[in-house]
Every structure is written in structure tokens, then in C-alpha cells.
């Protein structure tokens, strides 16, 4: 089993003595310019080792490194072996290192030495993470050559802060985990959680990020080679603004709660102020995502119908082109979603400002490439940058899901990674939505999506990986510390789709990220109890057929009390698990969203017909 996550591209073993760790040897970093991020990452990943950067090299080393095809190198091993083995490392290249893509690296392991070479600092950073995984795998390390690189240039994760989300300090702490998956970007939709200063009334009263937390998030991302891309909605999905009475006059129609009227000068003024402030807080980001999806009410107001001759597409393109131009003047490349563009004719599409990047999203279907390729090819021929967006969690016709529907998400990600390499897309973002939109009920907590996030990262890095390198085995090992032998002992036969349903049996073996495992188990316990509650109604029906039957009433009462005990226990477990990750009021909101129907039926049906709650206050046995 290859233990790496993401799976490395090329691995070659040699029939030599296995690697033997020498704790006393320093790590030596060599590069054209000191990069404090590498030294910091090395010390975090290997805290017990001595690190030296830019060592004054001996004449032999200087000669060898000058001949190296790599700008960045890591050397680890005893002094007496470094010269000989470094020479082997530089001359014996089983793969063409000159053609190694950006962020790629070569990792060579010999009996007493380790070398990592890369053309850029990010490549060496990813090589360090692979080395850490290999050392943590519990396997003896054979003499090995690894040549590795990403298939997708921009590999972007997603924070959606519109509904329930993790505590701010956890949003920061999770960035190193995303980096360990070799993600290099993070798309953040802040909505009213952004610390607006020009429009402070747009801040959420309880959960807007502080300037301190935002700065920490951005700095942590920079330290881990992750580019934070802000998403500021600028046309649709502005419910948090247009839902306010003082801004309702900017709606396209009275019923379009979140969509701006593009004909009003005040609409553009408002959005430009938001974009300016968001861009200023993200100086390191090349991009600014403008949203612009699902603008359903185009050309419904009289002013727009007259101005654009009733053409919805013209209204969209006119306003979006203004946004594109303004964003470019802010020094950012604008990104927009594709769904309105997909309805445009070639003549209409020709009006689109070429400086935009179009991000195409499709979350369902069995032929993603057929949905993506025609529009992507057309835009690329126009000179427009195209990215794609599968989803690690989305609606999937189940808006009360507690964790991603893994089979659908894996199929979507697989198709997208293959389409991205064939279409040579510039990047993929694994969208991770918290709800249908900001007014919906929340999907599962962020922490329940680590599995599909890692799967997305795996597919972006190595799109053509073999199914024999089972993802679930590599995830369990790296994320939970569960080896394949232990997983087989606890589960027997299992597959990639079995992660969530298998967690109760795996829980005893979890040694890493245990709180996440406990959260998943709590969600499963709730689902079991909720499914059982449906049987109450069958017993009520039977009792109403025979209202005088003592046996039917007793059967109903027994089922009701057993079910209510299960729900009570599930509620306590869910609350405890959620409070580890979410602010208390967010956890309360999530729990209420799951138990609202059960509470409502208790008050309006069960009590009315005389069913009594179990006496046990702690949810124990009756």
C-alpha cells in the first residue's frame, strides 16, 4: 500500500538497505533565497530535528549543488554519506526533472540519507509533507525515488460562512491540514461574516470575523503556501443586504430578495464599495470572486426591460463587464460563475470582457465532461481563463444532510478531475456549501466533510490514480491513524464509500482527529433515532383503528417511549459533539434545525393524544 495522501505520481523502489533514521543529523535547506516559510514548516513537521538554512557548504557540496537542476533542496543525513549520496541523487534521475511542473518535487531515500529537490519553494514544501507521511506510516522505508507533481495547477478548498461554521480559531487551525492535502488555494465566501468598516451594518452582530482573526487566517494561509481568494457576491445572493428595508429599493423586483437591479447607479456604487474593501484586505490574492450566479430575476423591472430591450443576457453582461473592469482596476483578476453565460448565444458571449476568469460548476450528472467541454472550449478560444468546480458537499436533493452524500460526491469529483486534465483547466475548487443558500437550513458541520475534501485534493493532485490505491485506506491512516490491518479487523470488507457508516466500528481505533470521528458517530446516532421515530405514526394509525384496544395503546406507548429515549440521547450527544467545533448559539441552531419537527410533533400531536414522555431525565433505560 502506498500510504501517501494525495497519492504520489511516480514511485520507484531499489533493492538496497532500508532507510535507518539517525536522530542526530540536521536538516539542511538550500535555496536561492531564504524562505522563512520552509524553515517554519520544517520545524513544525519535524519538531525534534535540528534545522539549518543556507549552510556554508563544503567545496564538494558547492560543486554538486551548483550542478543541481533544482533551485531548492533539502539534505538530511550524516556528513560522511551526504557527498556520495547527493552525487547519486543529482546524477541518477529516473524521471526527467527538467520537465517537472511547478510545485513538483523529487524525493530520494537511501539507507542513511534523504534528499528533496524542487524548482520552487512550494514544491519543497510539499515534499516535506510527503516525507512526514512516510515516516508516520509505520512502514519501514525502503530505498525509494519519488517524483511528484500536481495535475491541476490551482487546487482550491472552500470556506462557506453563510450558515453554521467552525469557531474562528478552528478556521485558522484547519489551514495546515488543507496544506497537508497539498491544496494551494482557499475560496472564502464571507457574506456578513466579513468585518466591513465602510458598511458596519452589514456585519453579523455575533459572528462576523474580527480584524484580528481575519489577519491571522490570511497570514496562516500565506505561511502554508495557500492563496486565499475572497468571494464577494455582487449581483445575486445578496439577501443579507437586500433583505434590509433601507436597501430593498435596489432589488430587481420586490420578490427578488437577493438580486440587484443592474440599471440603478446606486447598485454599482454599493457593490464597488464592498469589492474595494474586500480587495484591500486580501493584498496577496491574485483573484476576487464576484459570484454572479443564479441571478434569476434579470430584466423584470420596467427600467431594465426598456434599457436592455428585455434581453436578460444583455442586462447580465452589461453589469458584469462593469464589475470586471472595476475589479481589474483594483489589481485583481475577477472570477464569475458560468451559469448565466451558458445561456448566452455566441454573439452575446462575444461581449464578455476577456479579462475575467470563468468558473464552471456542475455538481450532478454522469457526463460532466459533456456539460463542461463545449462552454470551456469556447471560452478558452476567446482567451478567457477557465476553472471548474465540483462539490465536496452540496444539495444532492437532501438539504438536511448531516455529512456529504459520499457516493455522489466522489463520482462528481472523479469526473471533474479527468475533465480538468483533458480540458487543461487552470484550476478546480471543491465547493463546500453550508446550505442551499443563506436562508436555508444548514447542511452538516464543516468537520464532517474532511473525507470528501481529502478525496478532492487527491483527485486534483493525481487525476489518473489507480483504484487499487484505495483512498479510504490512505485517509484512515493519515487522518485517523488507523492502519489497514486494524481497519480490516474491525470492518471486514469495506470500500471508499463506507467511511461514514463505518465510523461507529472504527471509533475505538481512532488516534487522530477523534473529535471529528465522535461528531460523525453522533450524527449517525441521530439518524438512527430519527428513522425509528417514523414508526410512531404507524402505531398511532393502528390505535385510531381500534381506540378502545388496550393492547394497541400499550404497543403505541412502548414504541413511543423507546423512540423518545433514543432521540433524547442523540440530542445530548449531538450538542456535546457540535460544541467542540461551533460557537454555542450556532450549535444550538443546528440542533434545533434537526429536532424542530420532533419537538413540534411532541407538542401538537403526541401530547394531544395522551402520550407521556419517559420519566428518565438522563435518557437512560426506562
mmCIF file of C-alpha atoms in Angstrom, residues 157-319:
data_model
loop_
_atom_site.group_PDB
_atom_site.id
_atom_site.type_symbol
_atom_site.label_atom_id
_atom_site.label_comp_id
_atom_site.label_asym_id
_atom_site.label_seq_id
_atom_site.Cartn_x
_atom_site.Cartn_y
_atom_site.Cartn_z
ATOM 1 C CA UNK A 157 -10.777 24.371 -0.952
ATOM 2 C CA UNK A 158 -13.814 26.344 0.232
ATOM 3 C CA UNK A 159 -14.971 28.032 3.428
ATOM 4 C CA UNK A 160 -18.652 28.970 3.206
ATOM 5 C CA UNK A 161 -19.503 31.226 6.173
ATOM 6 C CA UNK A 162 -23.127 31.890 5.309
ATOM 7 C CA UNK A 163 -24.712 29.427 7.745
ATOM 8 C CA UNK A 164 -23.195 27.448 10.617
ATOM 9 C CA UNK A 165 -19.409 27.234 10.577
ATOM 10 C CA UNK A 166 -16.462 26.438 12.800
ATOM 11 C CA UNK A 167 -15.084 28.640 15.539
ATOM 12 C CA UNK A 168 -12.742 31.310 14.086
ATOM 13 C CA UNK A 169 -9.694 29.796 15.757
ATOM 14 C CA UNK A 170 -10.501 26.448 14.136
ATOM 15 C CA UNK A 171 -10.862 28.027 10.690
ATOM 16 C CA UNK A 172 -7.272 29.139 11.202
ATOM 17 C CA UNK A 173 -6.076 25.832 12.672
ATOM 18 C CA UNK A 174 -7.514 23.874 9.733
ATOM 19 C CA UNK A 175 -5.336 25.611 7.157
ATOM 20 C CA UNK A 176 -2.262 23.426 7.873
ATOM 21 C CA UNK A 177 -4.451 20.347 7.331
ATOM 22 C CA UNK A 178 -5.578 21.689 3.952
ATOM 23 C CA UNK A 179 -1.934 22.329 3.108
ATOM 24 C CA UNK A 180 -1.038 18.762 4.073
ATOM 25 C CA UNK A 181 -3.529 17.686 1.392
ATOM 26 C CA UNK A 182 -1.430 19.857 -0.970
ATOM 27 C CA UNK A 183 -4.240 22.356 -1.566
ATOM 28 C CA UNK A 184 -2.811 25.704 -2.646
ATOM 29 C CA UNK A 185 -5.875 27.961 -2.505
ATOM 30 C CA UNK A 186 -8.901 28.635 -0.300
ATOM 31 C CA UNK A 187 -12.077 30.277 -1.600
ATOM 32 C CA UNK A 188 -13.854 32.080 1.244
ATOM 33 C CA UNK A 189 -17.423 33.326 0.946
ATOM 34 C CA UNK A 190 -17.672 35.626 3.957
ATOM 35 C CA UNK A 191 -21.132 37.138 3.385
ATOM 36 C CA UNK A 192 -21.992 39.096 6.576
ATOM 37 C CA UNK A 193 -19.077 37.481 8.461
ATOM 38 C CA UNK A 194 -16.607 39.898 6.829
ATOM 39 C CA UNK A 195 -15.505 42.744 9.164
ATOM 40 C CA UNK A 196 -16.892 45.536 6.975
ATOM 41 C CA UNK A 197 -15.858 49.010 8.146
ATOM 42 C CA UNK A 198 -17.420 51.158 5.419
ATOM 43 C CA UNK A 199 -20.756 49.395 5.917
ATOM 44 C CA UNK A 200 -20.529 48.124 9.507
ATOM 45 C CA UNK A 201 -24.276 47.448 9.494
ATOM 46 C CA UNK A 202 -23.599 44.528 7.112
ATOM 47 C CA UNK A 203 -21.591 42.709 9.781
ATOM 48 C CA UNK A 204 -23.299 39.842 11.529
ATOM 49 C CA UNK A 205 -23.941 41.047 15.110
ATOM 50 C CA UNK A 206 -22.445 37.922 16.701
ATOM 51 C CA UNK A 207 -20.330 36.030 14.207
ATOM 52 C CA UNK A 208 -18.534 38.488 11.939
ATOM 53 C CA UNK A 209 -14.813 37.766 11.980
ATOM 54 C CA UNK A 210 -12.725 40.261 13.888
ATOM 55 C CA UNK A 211 -9.936 42.029 12.018
ATOM 56 C CA UNK A 212 -7.517 40.066 14.181
ATOM 57 C CA UNK A 213 -8.984 36.694 13.199
ATOM 58 C CA UNK A 214 -9.070 37.658 9.523
ATOM 59 C CA UNK A 215 -5.430 38.752 9.603
ATOM 60 C CA UNK A 216 -4.476 35.515 11.377
ATOM 61 C CA UNK A 217 -6.310 33.433 8.789
ATOM 62 C CA UNK A 218 -4.616 35.220 5.900
ATOM 63 C CA UNK A 219 -1.174 35.064 7.481
ATOM 64 C CA UNK A 220 -1.512 31.369 8.322
ATOM 65 C CA UNK A 221 -2.552 30.665 4.732
ATOM 66 C CA UNK A 222 0.484 32.550 3.435
ATOM 67 C CA UNK A 223 2.778 30.556 5.703
ATOM 68 C CA UNK A 224 1.350 27.335 4.234
ATOM 69 C CA UNK A 225 1.516 28.315 0.545
ATOM 70 C CA UNK A 226 -2.257 28.792 0.318
ATOM 71 C CA UNK A 227 -3.765 31.702 -1.579
ATOM 72 C CA UNK A 228 -6.979 32.996 -0.004
ATOM 73 C CA UNK A 229 -9.476 34.019 -2.692
ATOM 74 C CA UNK A 230 -12.335 36.134 -1.335
ATOM 75 C CA UNK A 231 -15.831 35.661 -2.760
ATOM 76 C CA UNK A 232 -17.941 38.812 -2.536
ATOM 77 C CA UNK A 233 -21.366 38.416 -4.091
ATOM 78 C CA UNK A 234 -22.025 41.359 -6.402
ATOM 79 C CA UNK A 235 -25.212 40.621 -8.370
ATOM 80 C CA UNK A 236 -27.256 37.812 -6.810
ATOM 81 C CA UNK A 237 -27.280 36.088 -3.403
ATOM 82 C CA UNK A 238 -27.250 39.429 -1.559
ATOM 83 C CA UNK A 239 -30.048 38.517 0.828
ATOM 84 C CA UNK A 240 -28.067 39.756 3.836
ATOM 85 C CA UNK A 241 -28.131 43.250 2.294
ATOM 86 C CA UNK A 242 -31.270 43.447 0.171
ATOM 87 C CA UNK A 243 -33.314 41.872 2.936
ATOM 88 C CA UNK A 244 -32.902 45.137 4.875
ATOM 89 C CA UNK A 245 -35.668 47.657 4.454
ATOM 90 C CA UNK A 246 -33.282 50.510 3.627
ATOM 91 C CA UNK A 247 -31.843 48.586 0.646
ATOM 92 C CA UNK A 248 -34.967 46.954 -0.758
ATOM 93 C CA UNK A 249 -35.259 49.656 -3.419
ATOM 94 C CA UNK A 250 -32.132 48.176 -5.067
ATOM 95 C CA UNK A 251 -33.843 44.860 -5.805
ATOM 96 C CA UNK A 252 -34.645 43.943 -9.380
ATOM 97 C CA UNK A 253 -38.167 43.170 -8.197
ATOM 98 C CA UNK A 254 -39.984 43.172 -4.882
ATOM 99 C CA UNK A 255 -39.781 39.374 -4.712
ATOM 100 C CA UNK A 256 -36.105 39.050 -5.742
ATOM 101 C CA UNK A 257 -34.761 39.076 -2.194
ATOM 102 C CA UNK A 258 -31.104 38.774 -3.117
ATOM 103 C CA UNK A 259 -30.745 40.212 -6.645
ATOM 104 C CA UNK A 260 -29.659 43.723 -7.585
ATOM 105 C CA UNK A 261 -31.181 45.875 -10.293
ATOM 106 C CA UNK A 262 -28.326 46.499 -12.778
ATOM 107 C CA UNK A 263 -29.935 49.688 -14.125
ATOM 108 C CA UNK A 264 -29.628 51.605 -10.871
ATOM 109 C CA UNK A 265 -26.415 53.567 -10.435
ATOM 110 C CA UNK A 266 -26.679 53.041 -6.692
ATOM 111 C CA UNK A 267 -26.416 49.271 -7.220
ATOM 112 C CA UNK A 268 -22.981 49.559 -8.773
ATOM 113 C CA UNK A 269 -21.873 52.145 -6.194
ATOM 114 C CA UNK A 270 -22.793 49.817 -3.345
ATOM 115 C CA UNK A 271 -21.089 46.764 -4.842
ATOM 116 C CA UNK A 272 -17.952 48.663 -5.813
ATOM 117 C CA UNK A 273 -17.553 49.805 -2.207
ATOM 118 C CA UNK A 274 -17.809 46.219 -0.998
ATOM 119 C CA UNK A 275 -15.333 44.965 -3.590
ATOM 120 C CA UNK A 276 -12.852 47.701 -2.778
ATOM 121 C CA UNK A 277 -12.852 46.884 0.920
ATOM 122 C CA UNK A 278 -12.618 43.125 0.409
ATOM 123 C CA UNK A 279 -9.784 43.510 -2.117
ATOM 124 C CA UNK A 280 -7.857 45.762 0.258
ATOM 125 C CA UNK A 281 -7.948 43.079 2.958
ATOM 126 C CA UNK A 282 -6.542 40.447 0.566
ATOM 127 C CA UNK A 283 -3.386 42.026 -0.893
ATOM 128 C CA UNK A 284 -1.758 38.654 -1.653
ATOM 129 C CA UNK A 285 -4.654 37.228 -3.657
ATOM 130 C CA UNK A 286 -4.460 37.386 -7.433
ATOM 131 C CA UNK A 287 -8.221 36.894 -7.675
ATOM 132 C CA UNK A 288 -11.506 38.307 -6.459
ATOM 133 C CA UNK A 289 -14.561 36.114 -6.972
ATOM 134 C CA UNK A 290 -17.648 38.197 -7.839
ATOM 135 C CA UNK A 291 -20.210 35.388 -7.634
ATOM 136 C CA UNK A 292 -22.822 36.408 -10.253
ATOM 137 C CA UNK A 293 -24.592 33.037 -10.300
ATOM 138 C CA UNK A 294 -28.319 32.303 -10.137
ATOM 139 C CA UNK A 295 -29.450 35.833 -10.979
ATOM 140 C CA UNK A 296 -32.975 34.668 -11.643
ATOM 141 C CA UNK A 297 -34.878 37.963 -11.871
ATOM 142 C CA UNK A 298 -32.973 39.646 -14.714
ATOM 143 C CA UNK A 299 -34.937 42.205 -16.711
ATOM 144 C CA UNK A 300 -38.070 42.049 -14.590
ATOM 145 C CA UNK A 301 -38.184 45.722 -13.643
ATOM 146 C CA UNK A 302 -39.565 48.237 -16.230
ATOM 147 C CA UNK A 303 -36.315 50.190 -16.316
ATOM 148 C CA UNK A 304 -34.239 47.123 -17.210
ATOM 149 C CA UNK A 305 -36.759 45.914 -19.799
ATOM 150 C CA UNK A 306 -36.579 49.267 -21.554
ATOM 151 C CA UNK A 307 -32.814 49.677 -21.240
ATOM 152 C CA UNK A 308 -31.937 46.171 -22.462
ATOM 153 C CA UNK A 309 -34.898 45.561 -24.787
ATOM 154 C CA UNK A 310 -35.998 42.757 -22.494
ATOM 155 C CA UNK A 311 -32.759 40.791 -23.017
ATOM 156 C CA UNK A 312 -31.796 39.070 -19.776
ATOM 157 C CA UNK A 313 -28.369 38.139 -21.117
ATOM 158 C CA UNK A 314 -27.551 41.676 -22.227
ATOM 159 C CA UNK A 315 -28.557 43.014 -18.824
ATOM 160 C CA UNK A 316 -26.281 40.466 -17.172
ATOM 161 C CA UNK A 317 -23.291 41.093 -19.447
ATOM 162 C CA UNK A 318 -23.531 44.861 -19.205
ATOM 163 C CA UNK A 319 -23.429 44.884 -15.406
#
